[in-house]
Amino acid sequence: MQIGLVGLQYSGKTTLFNTLTKTDETDSTAQPDKANLAVVKVPDDRLDKATEIFKPPKKVNATIEVYDIPGLRVSEDGKVKITPDFLNNVKNNDALFYVIRQFSNDAVPHPENSIDPLRDILFLETEFLLADMALLETRKERLEKDLQKSKNEQAKKELPLIQKCLTHIEKELPLRLLEFDDSEKKLLSSYQFLTLKPLVVAVNFDEDSADKVDSILEEIKKEFDKYSITLIPFFARFEYELSRMNDEEALAFMEDFGIKESALNKILRISYHVLGLQSFLTVGEDECRAWTIRKNTTAQEAAGVIHTDFYNKFIRAEVVHYDDFLHYGSFQKCKEAGVWRLEGKEYIVKDGDILSIRHS
Ligand SMILES: Nc1nc2c(ncn2[C@@H]2O[C@H](COP(=O)(O)OP(=O)(O)OP(=O)(O)O)[C@@H](O)[C@H]2O)c(=O)[nH]1
Ligand SMILES: [Mg+2]
């Protein structure tokens, strides 16, 4: 699973990346064209608690990859332009985070020389719509040609789907608003349409404008409600400082500023949700571990995430929900209470299930 940080130059992407990954990649003022990729641990209270109980030498969090893409800058004609390199970088992500600038900082001028989050979001959405439209049109022509030549079964199936997407996108609406059935989703998955990717719009405020957060978000919501986006306000500079502190200092700092959850936690939690992901746990004295799965994953598929052998040789899954485990305190007590179960391969795993796979 990979999240791409996307935006205009100097919107705070690398600052956010450094916060999320606890790395120190040079900010864009020193190395303008460098993209950064890192694996981030997904914070998980349940896993922490399970580790306290079982005391294994090893704790393994679920992970997510974050890709920091160099922002769009002004080209020679004085306008901000989309480039093929940029589009290629954006394509390879499972979800997009638009990092939108709301902070002022004269040392790093906004490429449009003014702060206007609505304009910047609209710019990205429009460019991505146009890129998808061009791809759909090319594909449509290709399929029509194929069908003229022969009775290509694949093309016969795909053409109405491409047409459905084109009709929608010509109304200037992103593809993520369309409903698709499973076979359509499969056909679409090879294209990497940009407006089909789940989207989070992260607006980067400075501490001085904290009192403006609600009104600015409200304005954005009003304008983009129809686009089905998730909005997150954050304070890149401040959060970066916070991520360099030890836990105690950070907690005191957050209390002072009235912040309940760090951006790191909030962003990862929301991304998980937007991506339709959840986790299950495996616990024991050797290792406690959180595993990432999509919603509606079966017990056999979940077993396959641990090891392909577990998928192939799956017999049954022992299942207890984390909440029940915590409530009763041990597997034995869960058995006595009837909340410990043996489930077959079609069982749909729930977020927070503790699994143990029986295999041959
Ligand atoms: N005052 C202030 N400065 C910020 C904030 N966020 C980022 N900056 C500064 O703005 C400059 C650019 O930030 P980056 O995070 O490198 O921006 P970027 O989006 O990665 O830029 P590109 O990679 O060029 O697209 C850095 O010098 C940051 O310190 C903020 O919230 N407040
Ligand atoms: Mg950068």
Short mmCIF file of C-alpha atoms and ligand atoms in Angstrom, two decimals:
data_model
loop_
_atom_site.label_atom_id
_atom_site.label_comp_id
_atom_site.label_asym_id
_atom_site.label_seq_id
_atom_site.Cartn_x
_atom_site.Cartn_y
_atom_site.Cartn_z
CA MET A 1 0.00 0.00 0.00
CA GLN A 2 1.50 3.29 -1.03
CA ILE A 3 0.33 6.84 -0.35
CA GLY A 4 1.64 9.59 -2.63
CA LEU A 5 2.17 13.12 -1.30
CA VAL A 6 1.20 15.41 -4.15
CA GLY A 7 1.10 19.18 -4.50
CA LEU A 8 2.59 22.40 -5.72
CA GLN A 9 6.14 23.40 -4.88
CA TYR A 10 6.75 24.39 -1.24
CA SER A 11 3.45 23.16 0.13
CA GLY A 12 5.09 21.17 2.95
CA LYS A 13 5.26 17.64 1.47
CA THR A 14 8.83 16.87 2.51
CA THR A 15 8.22 18.40 5.94
CA LEU A 16 5.22 16.08 6.33
CA PHE A 17 7.21 13.14 4.97
CA ASN A 18 9.97 13.75 7.52
CA THR A 19 7.37 13.92 10.26
CA LEU A 20 5.69 10.68 9.22
CA THR A 21 8.89 8.74 8.67
CA LYS A 22 10.98 10.38 11.39
CA THR A 23 13.68 10.85 8.75
CA ASP A 24 15.50 14.01 7.84
CA GLU A 25 15.40 14.27 4.08
CA THR A 26 16.67 17.66 3.02
CA ASP A 27 13.81 19.96 2.30
CA SER A 28 13.07 20.98 -1.25
CA THR A 29 14.93 24.27 -1.05
CA ALA A 30 18.20 22.27 -1.11
CA GLN A 31 17.31 19.34 -3.41
CA PRO A 32 14.36 20.30 -5.58
CA ASP A 33 13.90 17.17 -7.71
CA LYS A 34 14.41 14.39 -5.22
CA ALA A 35 11.51 12.01 -4.52
CA ASN A 36 11.59 10.15 -1.20
CA LEU A 37 10.11 6.76 -0.33
CA ALA A 38 9.81 5.27 3.15
CA VAL A 39 7.99 2.56 5.04
CA VAL A 40 5.98 3.85 7.99
CA LYS A 41 4.76 1.83 10.96
CA VAL A 42 1.03 2.14 11.54
CA PRO A 43 0.47 2.98 15.23
CA ASP A 44 -1.80 0.41 16.88
CA ASP A 45 -2.91 0.53 20.54
CA ARG A 46 -4.22 -3.02 20.37
CA LEU A 47 -0.86 -4.36 19.27
CA ASP A 48 0.91 -2.38 22.00
CA LYS A 49 -1.41 -3.81 24.65
CA ALA A 50 -1.09 -7.38 23.32
CA THR A 51 2.70 -7.00 23.42
CA GLU A 52 2.48 -5.91 27.08
CA ILE A 53 0.47 -9.05 27.87
CA PHE A 54 2.54 -11.65 25.97
CA LYS A 55 5.92 -9.96 26.43
CA PRO A 56 7.45 -11.38 23.22
CA PRO A 57 10.94 -10.24 22.18
CA LYS A 58 9.47 -8.98 18.90
CA LYS A 59 6.64 -6.58 18.03
CA VAL A 60 5.84 -5.98 14.34
CA ASN A 61 3.50 -3.16 13.35
CA ALA A 62 1.54 -3.06 10.11
CA THR A 63 3.23 -0.76 7.61
CA ILE A 64 2.30 1.63 4.85
CA GLU A 65 4.59 3.21 2.26
CA VAL A 66 4.76 6.97 1.85
CA TYR A 67 6.07 8.52 -1.35
CA ASP A 68 7.09 12.19 -1.32
CA ILE A 69 6.88 13.54 -4.87
CA PRO A 70 8.64 16.79 -5.88
CA GLY A 71 5.98 19.48 -6.28
CA LEU A 72 4.82 21.30 -9.40
CA ARG A 73 6.76 24.43 -10.10
CA VAL A 74 6.66 27.38 -12.46
CA SER A 75 7.92 26.56 -15.97
CA GLU A 76 9.71 28.92 -18.34
CA ASP A 77 6.52 30.64 -19.48
CA GLY A 78 5.78 31.66 -15.88
CA LYS A 79 2.93 29.15 -15.39
CA VAL A 80 2.70 26.12 -13.10
CA LYS A 81 2.73 23.09 -15.41
CA ILE A 82 2.03 19.36 -15.10
CA THR A 83 4.90 17.25 -16.47
CA PRO A 84 4.93 13.61 -17.66
CA ASP A 85 7.45 12.77 -14.90
CA PHE A 86 5.10 14.13 -12.30
CA LEU A 87 2.14 12.15 -13.66
CA ASN A 88 4.20 8.95 -13.68
CA ASN A 89 5.15 9.51 -10.07
CA VAL A 90 1.52 10.06 -9.12
CA LYS A 91 0.24 7.00 -11.00
CA ASN A 92 2.10 4.47 -8.89
CA ASN A 93 0.22 5.13 -5.66
CA ASP A 94 -2.81 3.41 -4.13
CA ALA A 95 -4.09 6.65 -2.62
CA LEU A 96 -3.22 10.33 -2.97
CA PHE A 97 -2.65 13.00 -0.37
CA TYR A 98 -2.90 16.49 -1.79
CA VAL A 99 -0.70 18.64 0.43
CA ILE A 100 -2.19 22.12 0.09
CA ARG A 101 -0.48 25.22 1.39
CA GLN A 102 -2.19 27.61 3.75
CA PHE A 103 0.91 28.82 5.60
CA SER A 104 2.75 32.05 4.77
CA ASN A 105 6.51 32.08 4.60
CA ASP A 106 8.23 34.77 2.55
CA ALA A 107 11.45 32.76 2.38
CA VAL A 108 9.72 30.17 0.19
CA PRO A 109 7.25 31.89 -2.12
CA HIS A 110 4.21 29.99 -3.37
CA PRO A 111 4.68 29.31 -7.13
CA GLU A 112 1.53 31.36 -7.84
CA ASN A 113 2.73 34.07 -5.44
CA SER A 114 -0.38 33.93 -3.29
CA ILE A 115 -2.05 31.61 -0.80
CA ASP A 116 -5.29 30.15 -2.14
CA PRO A 117 -6.08 26.56 -1.16
CA LEU A 118 -9.27 26.37 -3.27
CA ARG A 119 -7.34 27.36 -6.39
CA ASP A 120 -4.61 24.78 -5.71
CA ILE A 121 -7.03 21.88 -5.09
CA LEU A 122 -9.00 22.78 -8.21
CA PHE A 123 -5.78 22.96 -10.22
CA LEU A 124 -4.73 19.43 -9.24
CA GLU A 125 -8.21 17.97 -9.68
CA THR A 126 -8.57 19.56 -13.12
CA GLU A 127 -5.16 18.41 -14.34
CA PHE A 128 -5.82 14.85 -13.15
CA LEU A 129 -9.27 14.88 -14.78
CA LEU A 130 -7.71 15.95 -18.07
CA ALA A 131 -5.03 13.26 -17.83
CA ASP A 132 -7.69 10.58 -17.22
CA MET A 133 -9.85 11.93 -20.02
CA ALA A 134 -6.96 11.75 -22.49
CA LEU A 135 -6.22 8.16 -21.45
CA LEU A 136 -9.90 7.20 -21.79
CA GLU A 137 -10.18 8.76 -25.23
CA THR A 138 -7.07 6.98 -26.51
CA ARG A 139 -8.35 3.69 -25.11
CA LYS A 140 -11.78 4.21 -26.66
CA GLU A 141 -10.32 4.78 -30.13
CA ARG A 142 -8.11 1.72 -29.79
CA LEU A 143 -11.04 -0.50 -28.75
CA GLU A 144 -13.25 0.77 -31.57
CA LYS A 145 -10.53 -0.03 -34.09
CA ASP A 146 -10.09 -3.52 -32.66
CA LEU A 147 -13.82 -4.16 -32.88
CA GLN A 148 -13.95 -3.08 -36.51
CA LYS A 149 -11.24 -5.61 -37.35
CA SER A 150 -12.56 -8.59 -35.40
CA LYS A 151 -15.07 -9.74 -32.80
CA ASN A 152 -12.68 -9.16 -29.94
CA GLU A 153 -14.57 -10.38 -26.84
CA GLN A 154 -12.41 -8.42 -24.43
CA ALA A 155 -12.94 -5.19 -26.37
CA LYS A 156 -16.69 -5.82 -26.48
CA LYS A 157 -16.76 -5.95 -22.69
CA GLU A 158 -14.41 -3.06 -22.12
CA LEU A 159 -15.82 -0.47 -24.52
CA PRO A 160 -19.09 0.23 -22.62
CA LEU A 161 -17.09 0.62 -19.41
CA ILE A 162 -14.70 3.11 -21.00
CA GLN A 163 -17.71 4.95 -22.43
CA LYS A 164 -19.37 5.04 -19.00
CA CYS A 165 -16.20 6.60 -17.52
CA LEU A 166 -15.87 9.09 -20.38
CA THR A 167 -19.49 10.30 -20.11
CA HIS A 168 -18.94 10.84 -16.39
CA ILE A 169 -15.59 12.58 -16.64
CA GLU A 170 -16.84 14.87 -19.40
CA LYS A 171 -19.14 16.34 -16.74
CA GLU A 172 -15.91 17.32 -14.98
CA LEU A 173 -16.43 14.79 -12.20
CA PRO A 174 -13.70 12.49 -10.83
CA LEU A 175 -14.02 8.74 -11.50
CA ARG A 176 -13.97 7.96 -7.77
CA LEU A 177 -17.64 9.04 -7.64
CA LEU A 178 -18.74 6.25 -10.02
CA GLU A 179 -19.89 2.84 -8.78
CA PHE A 180 -18.30 -0.22 -10.38
CA ASP A 181 -19.03 -3.93 -10.03
CA ASP A 182 -16.23 -6.42 -9.39
CA SER A 183 -15.59 -7.29 -13.03
CA GLU A 184 -15.45 -3.59 -13.96
CA LYS A 185 -13.03 -2.93 -11.09
CA LYS A 186 -10.79 -5.69 -12.39
CA LEU A 187 -10.73 -4.23 -15.89
CA LEU A 188 -10.03 -0.75 -14.55
CA SER A 189 -7.23 -1.79 -12.20
CA SER A 190 -4.63 -1.95 -14.98
CA TYR A 191 -5.12 1.71 -15.95
CA GLN A 192 -4.15 3.59 -12.81
CA PHE A 193 -6.67 6.37 -13.40
CA LEU A 194 -5.70 9.29 -11.18
CA THR A 195 -9.19 10.48 -10.26
CA LEU A 196 -10.16 6.94 -9.28
CA LYS A 197 -7.64 6.85 -6.46
CA PRO A 198 -8.91 7.50 -2.93
CA LEU A 199 -8.08 11.07 -2.03
CA VAL A 200 -7.23 12.92 1.16
CA VAL A 201 -6.77 16.68 1.04
CA ALA A 202 -4.33 17.73 3.76
CA VAL A 203 -4.28 21.49 4.33
CA ASN A 204 -1.06 22.81 5.84
CA PHE A 205 -1.71 25.73 8.23
CA ASP A 206 0.79 27.75 10.24
CA GLU A 207 0.33 27.97 14.00
CA ASP A 208 -0.66 31.64 13.72
CA SER A 209 -3.67 30.80 11.60
CA ALA A 210 -5.05 28.13 13.96
CA ASP A 211 -8.17 30.25 14.54
CA LYS A 212 -8.91 30.24 10.79
CA VAL A 213 -8.89 26.44 10.41
CA ASP A 214 -12.64 25.89 10.73
CA SER A 215 -13.71 28.67 8.41
CA ILE A 216 -11.20 27.72 5.71
CA LEU A 217 -12.11 24.03 5.88
CA GLU A 218 -15.78 24.95 5.69
CA GLU A 219 -15.14 26.95 2.53
CA ILE A 220 -13.26 24.04 0.94
CA LYS A 221 -15.93 21.57 1.96
CA LYS A 222 -18.63 23.70 0.38
CA GLU A 223 -16.77 23.83 -2.90
CA PHE A 224 -15.61 20.22 -3.09
CA ASP A 225 -18.32 18.27 -1.31
CA LYS A 226 -19.48 16.77 -4.58
CA TYR A 227 -15.98 15.39 -5.21
CA SER A 228 -16.11 13.04 -2.21
CA ILE A 229 -12.85 14.01 -0.54
CA THR A 230 -11.59 13.63 3.01
CA LEU A 231 -10.16 16.83 4.51
CA ILE A 232 -7.44 16.97 7.17
CA PRO A 233 -5.98 20.16 8.62
CA PHE A 234 -2.41 19.90 9.91
CA PHE A 235 0.52 22.10 10.96
CA ALA A 236 3.59 20.77 9.11
CA ARG A 237 6.25 22.83 10.87
CA PHE A 238 4.79 22.35 14.32
CA GLU A 239 4.20 18.62 13.82
CA TYR A 240 7.72 18.23 12.55
CA GLU A 241 9.08 19.77 15.77
CA LEU A 242 6.75 17.51 17.74
CA SER A 243 8.06 14.39 16.00
CA ARG A 244 11.61 15.21 17.16
CA MET A 245 10.65 15.24 20.84
CA ASN A 246 10.51 12.30 23.20
CA ASP A 247 7.03 11.01 24.14
CA GLU A 248 6.87 12.94 27.40
CA GLU A 249 7.88 16.27 25.89
CA ALA A 250 5.53 15.75 22.96
CA LEU A 251 2.56 15.02 25.23
CA ALA A 252 3.18 18.15 27.30
CA PHE A 253 3.56 20.21 24.12
CA MET A 254 0.34 18.82 22.67
CA GLU A 255 -1.52 19.56 25.90
CA ASP A 256 -0.28 23.17 25.81
CA PHE A 257 -1.65 23.57 22.30
CA GLY A 258 -4.86 21.62 22.93
CA ILE A 259 -4.01 18.93 20.35
CA LYS A 260 -5.40 15.47 21.11
CA GLU A 261 -3.75 13.40 18.41
CA SER A 262 -0.52 14.02 16.51
CA ALA A 263 -0.78 14.46 12.72
CA LEU A 264 1.20 11.28 12.32
CA ASN A 265 -1.45 9.20 14.07
CA LYS A 266 -4.33 11.07 12.53
CA ILE A 267 -3.00 10.84 9.00
CA LEU A 268 -2.20 7.14 9.22
CA ARG A 269 -5.54 6.35 10.84
CA ILE A 270 -7.47 8.27 8.19
CA SER A 271 -5.42 6.80 5.33
CA TYR A 272 -6.15 3.32 6.58
CA HIS A 273 -9.83 4.14 6.58
CA VAL A 274 -9.86 5.84 3.17
CA LEU A 275 -7.93 2.94 1.64
CA GLY A 276 -10.51 0.48 2.97
CA LEU A 277 -7.90 -1.29 5.10
CA GLN A 278 -8.06 -2.99 8.47
CA SER A 279 -5.79 -5.18 10.56
CA PHE A 280 -5.84 -8.49 12.30
CA LEU A 281 -3.36 -9.64 14.93
CA THR A 282 -1.27 -12.71 15.60
CA VAL A 283 -0.06 -12.97 19.19
CA GLY A 284 2.23 -15.21 21.19
CA GLU A 285 5.35 -15.41 23.28
CA ASP A 286 7.65 -15.22 20.21
CA GLU A 287 6.04 -12.32 18.41
CA CYS A 288 3.01 -10.02 18.38
CA ARG A 289 2.18 -8.69 14.98
CA ALA A 290 -0.43 -6.60 13.14
CA TRP A 291 -1.23 -7.52 9.53
CA THR A 292 -2.92 -5.35 6.95
CA ILE A 293 -5.88 -6.65 4.93
CA ARG A 294 -8.64 -5.10 2.86
CA LYS A 295 -12.17 -5.10 4.22
CA ASN A 296 -14.11 -8.29 3.35
CA THR A 297 -11.00 -10.49 3.37
CA THR A 298 -11.72 -14.17 4.13
CA ALA A 299 -9.89 -16.21 6.77
CA GLN A 300 -8.08 -18.18 4.06
CA GLU A 301 -6.93 -14.99 2.30
CA ALA A 302 -5.78 -13.55 5.62
CA ALA A 303 -3.81 -16.76 6.23
CA GLY A 304 -2.18 -16.18 2.83
CA VAL A 305 -1.01 -12.74 3.94
CA ILE A 306 1.02 -14.47 6.67
CA HIS A 307 2.39 -17.17 4.39
CA THR A 308 1.33 -18.69 1.04
CA ASP A 309 1.63 -22.15 2.60
CA PHE A 310 -0.99 -21.16 5.17
CA TYR A 311 -3.32 -20.28 2.28
CA ASN A 312 -2.72 -23.54 0.40
CA LYS A 313 -2.84 -25.80 3.44
CA PHE A 314 -5.53 -23.91 5.33
CA ILE A 315 -7.73 -26.05 7.60
CA ARG A 316 -9.35 -23.67 10.08
CA ALA A 317 -8.73 -20.37 11.84
CA GLU A 318 -8.91 -19.98 15.60
CA VAL A 319 -10.54 -16.59 16.16
CA VAL A 320 -11.04 -14.32 19.17
CA HIS A 321 -11.75 -10.63 18.85
CA TYR A 322 -9.20 -8.41 20.59
CA ASP A 323 -11.92 -6.72 22.68
CA ASP A 324 -13.11 -10.12 23.99
CA PHE A 325 -9.55 -11.19 24.69
CA LEU A 326 -8.92 -8.03 26.69
CA HIS A 327 -12.22 -8.44 28.54
CA TYR A 328 -11.68 -12.08 29.55
CA GLY A 329 -7.90 -11.91 29.92
CA SER A 330 -6.84 -15.27 28.43
CA PHE A 331 -7.64 -17.65 25.59
CA GLN A 332 -8.81 -20.25 28.13
CA LYS A 333 -11.33 -17.82 29.64
CA CYS A 334 -12.47 -16.82 26.12
CA LYS A 335 -13.11 -20.51 25.37
CA GLU A 336 -15.15 -20.88 28.54
CA ALA A 337 -17.18 -17.79 27.65
CA GLY A 338 -17.80 -19.12 24.13
CA VAL A 339 -16.15 -16.18 22.31
CA TRP A 340 -13.21 -18.26 21.06
CA ARG A 341 -14.25 -19.90 17.78
CA LEU A 342 -13.03 -22.15 15.01
CA GLU A 343 -13.89 -20.60 11.65
CA GLY A 344 -13.75 -21.98 8.10
CA LYS A 345 -12.06 -20.49 5.06
CA GLU A 346 -15.03 -18.31 4.04
CA TYR A 347 -15.17 -16.48 7.39
CA ILE A 348 -14.87 -12.69 6.86
CA VAL A 349 -12.12 -11.42 9.15
CA LYS A 350 -13.04 -8.42 11.31
CA ASP A 351 -10.83 -5.50 12.23
CA GLY A 352 -9.09 -6.46 15.48
CA ASP A 353 -9.57 -10.22 15.21
CA ILE A 354 -6.77 -12.27 16.76
CA LEU A 355 -6.11 -15.24 14.46
CA SER A 356 -4.21 -18.46 14.74
CA ILE A 357 -4.17 -20.54 11.55
CA ARG A 358 -4.45 -24.32 11.65
CA HIS A 359 -2.90 -25.82 8.53
CA SER A 360 -1.82 -29.21 7.29
N1 LIG B 1 6.41 28.81 8.20
C1 LIG B 1 6.17 27.58 7.75
N2 LIG B 1 7.06 27.06 6.89
C2 LIG B 1 6.83 25.83 6.42
C3 LIG B 1 5.70 25.06 6.81
N3 LIG B 1 5.74 23.89 6.15
C4 LIG B 1 6.84 23.90 5.40
N4 LIG B 1 7.52 25.08 5.56
C5 LIG B 1 8.79 25.47 4.94
O1 LIG B 1 8.63 25.56 3.56
C6 LIG B 1 9.78 25.08 2.87
C7 LIG B 1 9.37 24.04 1.87
O2 LIG B 1 8.83 22.93 2.56
P1 LIG B 1 8.92 21.46 1.97
O3 LIG B 1 8.27 20.56 2.95
O4 LIG B 1 10.30 21.15 1.56
O5 LIG B 1 7.99 21.66 0.69
P2 LIG B 1 7.66 20.60 -0.46
O6 LIG B 1 6.19 20.59 -0.61
O7 LIG B 1 8.34 19.32 -0.19
O8 LIG B 1 8.29 21.34 -1.74
P3 LIG B 1 8.73 20.64 -3.13
O9 LIG B 1 9.41 19.35 -2.83
O10 LIG B 1 9.61 21.65 -3.78
O11 LIG B 1 7.46 20.46 -3.88
C8 LIG B 1 10.72 24.53 3.93
O12 LIG B 1 11.74 25.48 4.15
C9 LIG B 1 9.84 24.38 5.15
O13 LIG B 1 10.55 24.55 6.35
C10 LIG B 1 4.78 25.65 7.74
O14 LIG B 1 3.79 25.05 8.16
N5 LIG B 1 5.08 26.90 8.19
MG MG B 2 9.76 18.21 -1.25
#
